[in-house]
Structures are given as structure tokens and as C-alpha cells.
Coordinates of C-alpha atoms and ligand atoms in Angstrom, one line a residue:
X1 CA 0.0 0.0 0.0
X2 CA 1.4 4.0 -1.2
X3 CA 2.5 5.2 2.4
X4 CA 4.5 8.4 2.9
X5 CA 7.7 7.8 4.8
X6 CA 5.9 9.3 7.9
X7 CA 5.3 7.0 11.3
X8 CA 3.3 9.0 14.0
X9 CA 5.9 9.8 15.7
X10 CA 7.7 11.8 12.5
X11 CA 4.3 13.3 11.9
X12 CA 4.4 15.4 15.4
X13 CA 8.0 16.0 14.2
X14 CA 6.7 17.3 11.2
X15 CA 4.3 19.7 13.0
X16 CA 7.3 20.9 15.0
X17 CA 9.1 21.6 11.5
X18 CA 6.0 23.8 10.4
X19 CA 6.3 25.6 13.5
X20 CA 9.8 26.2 13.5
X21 CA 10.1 26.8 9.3
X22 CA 7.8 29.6 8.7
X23 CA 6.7 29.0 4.7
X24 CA 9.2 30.8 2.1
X25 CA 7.7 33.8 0.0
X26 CA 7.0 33.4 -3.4
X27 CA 9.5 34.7 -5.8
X28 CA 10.3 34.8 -9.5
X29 CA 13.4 32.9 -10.5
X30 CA 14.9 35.3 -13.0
X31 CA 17.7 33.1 -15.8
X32 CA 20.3 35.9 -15.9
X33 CA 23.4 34.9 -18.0
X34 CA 25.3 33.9 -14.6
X35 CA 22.9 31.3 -14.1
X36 CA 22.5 30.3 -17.8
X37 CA 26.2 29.7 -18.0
X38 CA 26.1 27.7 -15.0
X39 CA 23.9 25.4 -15.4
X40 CA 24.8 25.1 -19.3
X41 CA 28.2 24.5 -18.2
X42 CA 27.4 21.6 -15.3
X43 CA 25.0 20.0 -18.2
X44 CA 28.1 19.6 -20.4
X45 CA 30.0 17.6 -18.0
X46 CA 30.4 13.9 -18.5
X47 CA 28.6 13.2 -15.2
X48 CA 25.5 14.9 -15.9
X49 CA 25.6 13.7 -20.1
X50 CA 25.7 10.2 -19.0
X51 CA 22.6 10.6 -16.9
X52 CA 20.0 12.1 -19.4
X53 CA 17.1 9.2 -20.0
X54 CA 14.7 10.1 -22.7
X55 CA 10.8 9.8 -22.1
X56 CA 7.9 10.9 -24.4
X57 CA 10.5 12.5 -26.8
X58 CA 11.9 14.6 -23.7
X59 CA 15.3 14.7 -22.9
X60 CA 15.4 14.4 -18.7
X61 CA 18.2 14.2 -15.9
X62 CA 16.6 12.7 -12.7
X63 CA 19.5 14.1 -10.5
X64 CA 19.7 17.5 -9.5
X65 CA 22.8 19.4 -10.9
X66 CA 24.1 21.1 -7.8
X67 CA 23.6 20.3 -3.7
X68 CA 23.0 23.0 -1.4
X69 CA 23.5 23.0 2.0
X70 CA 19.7 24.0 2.7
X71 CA 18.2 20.7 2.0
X72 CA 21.4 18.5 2.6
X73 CA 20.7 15.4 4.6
X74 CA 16.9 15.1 3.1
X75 CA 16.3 12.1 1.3
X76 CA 14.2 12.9 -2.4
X77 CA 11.6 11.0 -1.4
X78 CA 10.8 12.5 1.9
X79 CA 8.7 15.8 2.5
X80 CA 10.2 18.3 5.5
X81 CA 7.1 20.7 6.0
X82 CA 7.9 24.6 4.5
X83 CA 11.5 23.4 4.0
X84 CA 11.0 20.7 1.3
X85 CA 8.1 19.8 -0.7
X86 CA 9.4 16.5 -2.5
X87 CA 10.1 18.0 -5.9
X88 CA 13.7 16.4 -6.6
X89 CA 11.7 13.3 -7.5
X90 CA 9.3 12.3 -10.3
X91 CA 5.9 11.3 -8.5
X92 CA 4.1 8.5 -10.2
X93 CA 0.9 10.5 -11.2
X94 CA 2.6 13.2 -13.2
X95 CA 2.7 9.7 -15.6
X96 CA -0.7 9.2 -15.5
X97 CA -1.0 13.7 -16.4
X98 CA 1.2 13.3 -19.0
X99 CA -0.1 10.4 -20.9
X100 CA -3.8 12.1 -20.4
X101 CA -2.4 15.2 -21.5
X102 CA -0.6 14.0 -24.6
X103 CA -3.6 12.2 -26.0
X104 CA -6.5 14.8 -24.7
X105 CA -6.0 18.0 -24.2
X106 CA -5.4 20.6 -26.9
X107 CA -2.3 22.9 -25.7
X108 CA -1.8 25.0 -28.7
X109 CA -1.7 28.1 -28.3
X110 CA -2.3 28.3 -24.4
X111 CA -1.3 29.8 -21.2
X112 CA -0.1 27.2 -19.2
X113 CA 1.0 26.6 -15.0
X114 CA 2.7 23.6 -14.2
X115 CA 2.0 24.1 -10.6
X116 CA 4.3 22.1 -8.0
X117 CA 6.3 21.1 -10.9
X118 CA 9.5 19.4 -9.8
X119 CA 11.2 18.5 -12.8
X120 CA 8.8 20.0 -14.6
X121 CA 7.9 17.3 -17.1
X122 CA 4.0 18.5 -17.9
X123 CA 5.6 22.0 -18.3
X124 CA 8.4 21.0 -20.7
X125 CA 5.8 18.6 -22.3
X126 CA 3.2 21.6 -23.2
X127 CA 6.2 23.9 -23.9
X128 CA 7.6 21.4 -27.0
X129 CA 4.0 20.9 -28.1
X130 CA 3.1 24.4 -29.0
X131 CA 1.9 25.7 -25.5
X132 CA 2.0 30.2 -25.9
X133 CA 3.4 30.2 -22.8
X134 CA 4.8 27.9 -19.6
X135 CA 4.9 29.1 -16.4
X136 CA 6.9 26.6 -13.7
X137 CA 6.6 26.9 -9.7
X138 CA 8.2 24.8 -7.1
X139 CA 8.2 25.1 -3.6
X140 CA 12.2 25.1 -3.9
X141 CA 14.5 27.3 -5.4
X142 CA 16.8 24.4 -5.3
X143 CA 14.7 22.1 -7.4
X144 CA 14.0 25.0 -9.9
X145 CA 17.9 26.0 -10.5
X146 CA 19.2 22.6 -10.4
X147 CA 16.5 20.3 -11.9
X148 CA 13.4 21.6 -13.8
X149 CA 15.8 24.8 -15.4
X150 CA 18.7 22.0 -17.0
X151 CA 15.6 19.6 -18.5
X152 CA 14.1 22.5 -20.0
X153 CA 17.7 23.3 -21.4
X154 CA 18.3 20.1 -22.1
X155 CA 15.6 20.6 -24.8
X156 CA 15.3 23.6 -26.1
X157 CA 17.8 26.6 -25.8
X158 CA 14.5 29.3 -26.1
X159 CA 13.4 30.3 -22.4
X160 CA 11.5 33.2 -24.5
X161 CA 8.3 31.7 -23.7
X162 CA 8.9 30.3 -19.7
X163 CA 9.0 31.8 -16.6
X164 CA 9.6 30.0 -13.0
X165 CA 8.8 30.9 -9.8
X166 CA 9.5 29.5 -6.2
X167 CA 8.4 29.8 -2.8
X168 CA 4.6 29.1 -1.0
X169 CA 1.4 28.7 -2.8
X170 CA 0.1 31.6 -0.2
X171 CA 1.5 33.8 -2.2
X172 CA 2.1 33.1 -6.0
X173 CA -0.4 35.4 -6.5
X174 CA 1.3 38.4 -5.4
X175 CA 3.9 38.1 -8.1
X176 CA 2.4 36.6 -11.1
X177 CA 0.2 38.9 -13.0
X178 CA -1.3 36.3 -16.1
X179 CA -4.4 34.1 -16.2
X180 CA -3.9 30.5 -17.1
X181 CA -6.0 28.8 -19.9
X182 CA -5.0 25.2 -18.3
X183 CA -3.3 24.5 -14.8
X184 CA -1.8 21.4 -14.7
X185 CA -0.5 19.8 -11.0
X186 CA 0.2 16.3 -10.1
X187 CA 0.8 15.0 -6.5
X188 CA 0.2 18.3 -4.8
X189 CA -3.0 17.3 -2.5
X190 CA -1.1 15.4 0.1
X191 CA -1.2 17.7 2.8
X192 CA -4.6 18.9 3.9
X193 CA -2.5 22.4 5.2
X194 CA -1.9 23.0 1.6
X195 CA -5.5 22.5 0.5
X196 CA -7.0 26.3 1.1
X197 CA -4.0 27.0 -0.6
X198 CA -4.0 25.7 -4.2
X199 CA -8.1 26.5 -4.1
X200 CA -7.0 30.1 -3.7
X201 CA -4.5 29.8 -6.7
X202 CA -6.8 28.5 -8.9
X203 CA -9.5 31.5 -7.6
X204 CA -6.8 33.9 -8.9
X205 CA -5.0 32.5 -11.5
X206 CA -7.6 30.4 -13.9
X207 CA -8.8 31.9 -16.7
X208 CA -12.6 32.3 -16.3
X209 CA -12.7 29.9 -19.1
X210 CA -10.0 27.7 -18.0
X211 CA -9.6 24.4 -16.4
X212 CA -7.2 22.8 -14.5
X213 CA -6.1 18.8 -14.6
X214 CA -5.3 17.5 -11.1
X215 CA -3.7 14.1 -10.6
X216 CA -3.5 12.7 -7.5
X217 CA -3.6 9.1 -5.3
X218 CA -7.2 8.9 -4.1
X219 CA -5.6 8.3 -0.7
X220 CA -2.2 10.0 0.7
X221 CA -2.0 7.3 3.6
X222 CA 0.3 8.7 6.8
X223 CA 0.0 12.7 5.5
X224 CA -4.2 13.0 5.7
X225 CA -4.5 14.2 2.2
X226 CA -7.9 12.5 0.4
X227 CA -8.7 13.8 -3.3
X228 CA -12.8 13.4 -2.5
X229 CA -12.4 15.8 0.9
X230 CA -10.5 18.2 -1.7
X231 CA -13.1 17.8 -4.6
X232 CA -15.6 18.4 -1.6
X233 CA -14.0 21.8 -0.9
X234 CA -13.8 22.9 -4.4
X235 CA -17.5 22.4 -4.5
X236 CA -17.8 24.2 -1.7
X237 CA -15.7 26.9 -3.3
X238 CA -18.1 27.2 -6.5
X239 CA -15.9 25.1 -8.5
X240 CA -17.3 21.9 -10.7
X241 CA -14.5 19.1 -11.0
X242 CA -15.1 15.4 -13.0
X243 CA -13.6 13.0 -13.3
X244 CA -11.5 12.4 -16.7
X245 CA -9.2 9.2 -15.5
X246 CA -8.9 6.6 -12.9
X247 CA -6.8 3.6 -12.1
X248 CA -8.5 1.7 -9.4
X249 CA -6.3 -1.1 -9.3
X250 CA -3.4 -1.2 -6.5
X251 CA -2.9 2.5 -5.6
X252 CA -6.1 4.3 -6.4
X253 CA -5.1 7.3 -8.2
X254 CA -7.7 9.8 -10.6
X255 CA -7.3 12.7 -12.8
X256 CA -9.9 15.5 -12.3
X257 CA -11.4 18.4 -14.2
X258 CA -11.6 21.8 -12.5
X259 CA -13.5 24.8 -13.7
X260 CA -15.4 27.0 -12.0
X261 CA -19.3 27.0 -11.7
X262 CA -21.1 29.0 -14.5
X263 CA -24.2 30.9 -12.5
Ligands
LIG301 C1 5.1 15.5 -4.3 S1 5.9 16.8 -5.2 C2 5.2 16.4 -6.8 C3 6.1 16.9 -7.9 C4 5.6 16.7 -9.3 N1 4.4 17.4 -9.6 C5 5.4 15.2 -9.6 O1 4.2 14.8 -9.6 O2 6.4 14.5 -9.8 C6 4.9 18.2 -4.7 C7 5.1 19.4 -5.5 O3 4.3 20.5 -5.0 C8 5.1 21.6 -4.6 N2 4.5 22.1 -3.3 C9 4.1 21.3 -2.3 N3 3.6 22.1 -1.3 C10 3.8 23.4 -1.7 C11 3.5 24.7 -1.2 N4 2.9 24.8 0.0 N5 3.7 25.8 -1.9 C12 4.3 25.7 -3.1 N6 4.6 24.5 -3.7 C13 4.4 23.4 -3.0 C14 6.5 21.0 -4.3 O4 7.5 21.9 -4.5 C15 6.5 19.9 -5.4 O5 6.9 20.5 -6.7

């Protein structure tokens, strides 16, 4: 059964971390030339060549380029509350969002978010398949400079048409200024905390026409997050969702359709 690696007693831990890690400001990640060449540079080296897999047509490393002291001793796979939000790996519904994607929804020419992207897979994804524009957010800096940045690069040299961003959901808002035709976010309902949260980015930053795809496991076992207590609130919230995919084998997991309720 899909557990997080909590156990009740790293889940009071994991209050104490909210407590004590206030959540980070959202920010825009601007790609000056300093960054460009460093990142280009790392790509070029042997160690970081030899690591690039290929999926959908999409160049990908699956290791960040750089460490950084802030999130050192954090394994990938785990989730430290406001410090970070798991984005160093690929989660296994982002699969299930891209293959949906791919053969359903028409991109061309759209505004898109790839909202909790990690290494921003859907983004890149919509960006090579004639998306107007991509915008990427992760939690981390970290994961935007050393992981979703190079697999952009690692396909396409333009960055005319992206922009990232980095920091809290609370407050994406307050620096991003465009309305998204389509949001896409995959594994980003785990913590109830967050819920409020992503509802109040889709309030501001959907299109009125818009939709946005969420992937999810039905059931975040050990974390609390369940995608019917969040479809709930987004009713509650005059949103309509449906439901456009489902595995119920093994790990449940669905896709849902977001827009919001026409009066
Ligand atoms: C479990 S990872 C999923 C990554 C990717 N979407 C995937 O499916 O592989 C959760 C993603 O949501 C982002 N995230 C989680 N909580 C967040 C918050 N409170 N504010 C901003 N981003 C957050 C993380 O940075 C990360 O990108």
C-alpha cells in the first residue's frame, strides 16, 4: 500500500518543522546569463551527459545538478514541512498527467502553469507541443535551478516563452500577474494544510474559461491528504470538477477536471 515515509511519531516531528520553518515567500526565479552559463556548463559535463534518459520525446536528468547546504541530509523521497516539498523526485501521477495530457487536451496556443512542478515534465511537455506560454513553480529554489531549469535546457535553448517561480502557494499570487487557460499539478493534494491554498490559486490564476487537470492518489495514507475531501472543498468553493481518469487497481489514483461553476 502508497504510504509516505511518515510513522506518528515523524508526523508530530513534522508539525514541530511547520512551527519552527515559517513558509518561504514566493518569488520569480529570473535566468540571468550567470545562471545560464552555469547550469549550461554543469549540463556539459560527462557526469550529468551520461545521466539524461529520454521519455515521451523529452530529454530528462533525474538528478539534480548542484547540492546545497539547505536541503542537505533530506532524502528525495521525503517531505520536511515549508523546507521541502518533495520535488527532486518524479511522483508516479505526473505519468498518469502526462499520458492524459498528450492524448487529450489541446495545448496550442495556451497559457499554461505547471504548478508544483518538480522536474517539470507537464511544463516542458506543453512547452515542445506548441503551448504560448509555460509558467513553472516549485516550492524550492533548489529544485528550480538545479532540476526543472537544465531539463528545459536540455531541450530547447529558447526560455522566450517560460517563466519560474518559487516559494509558497500563499503567495504566487502576489507576483504573477497572467491568467492560465490550463493548470496542470500532479501530487500536490497530500497535505490537507496545503488545501486552502492551491483553491486560492486556482480562484486567482484560472482563466474564467479555464480548467485545470489535477492528478492525484485517491488516498495519501500517513499525510491526511484525500482527493474526495478536496473535490468536496472545491464544490464548496463554487468550483465543478469530473472526473477524466482513474486507475483503481493497486494504488487508487484519478485525474480530475476543475472549472469554475457557471451561475
Ligand atoms: C510530491 S511533489 C510532486 C512533484 C511533481 N508534480 C510530480 O508529480 O512529480 C509536490 C510538488 O508540490 C510543490 N509544493 C508542495 N507544497 C507546496 C506549497 N505549500 N507551496 C508551493 N509548492 C508546494 C512541491 O515543491 C513539489 O513541486
Amino acid at each position: 500500500m502508497f504510504r509516505f515515509n511518515f510513522n506518528s511519531d515523524n508526523v508530530s516531528e513534522s508539525i514541530k518543522d511547520v512551527i519552527e520553518n515559517p513558509v518561504v515567500k514566493c518569488e520569480e526565479f529570473i535566468v540571468d546569463t550567470d545562471v545560464l552559463s552555469k547550469i549550461k556548463l554543469k549540463l556539459c559535463q560527462s557526469e550529468c551527459t551520461d545521466n539524461v534518459s529520454k521519455m515521451s520525446d523529452m530529454k530528462l536528468i533525474h538528478k539534480p545538478l548542484f547540492e546545497y547546504e539547505s536541503i542537505t541530509n533530506i532524502s528525495h523521497t521525503d517531505l520536511k514541512p515549508n523546507v521541502y516539498e518533495g520535488g527532486y523526485k518524479i511522483w508516479e501521477c505526473t505519468f498518469d498527467l502526462l499520458k492524459f495530457v498528450r492524448d487529450n487536451v489541446d495545448i496550442c496556443p495556451k497559457q499554461i502553469l505547471d504548478l508544483g512542478c518538480g522536474a517539470g515534465l507537464l511544463g516542458l511537455y506543453t512547452l515542445l507541443n506548441g503551448a504560448a506560454h509555460v509558467s513553472f513553480q516549485d516550492y524550492n529554489q533548489e529544485v528550480v535551478e538545479s532540476l526543472t531549469i537544465p531539463n528545459i535546457l536540455l531541450n530547447t535553448q529558447d526560455l522566450g516563452k517560460c517563466k519560474f517561480y518559487h516559494g509558497d502557494w500563499s503567495s504566487l499570487a502576489d507576483v504573477i500577474d497572467t491568467k492560465y487557460d490550463i493548470i496542470l499539478t500532479s501530487e500536490t493534494i497530500y497535505s490537507v494544510t496545503n488545501h486552502n491554498k492551491l483553491i486560492s490559486v486556482f480562484k486567482t490564476l484560472l482563466n474564467p474559461t479555464g480548467c485545470v487537470y489535477l492528478a492525484a492518489k485517491v488516498y495519501y495514507f500517513g499525510v491526511g491528504g484525500c482527493i474526495y475531501d478536496f473535490e468536496k472543498l472545491l464544490v464548496d468553493n463554487d468550483f465543478v470538477t469530473s472526473t477524466v481518469w482513474e486507475q483503481n487497481e493497486g494504488v487508487k489514483r484519478k485525474i480530475i477536471k476543475i472549472q469554475f461553476k457557471i451561475n
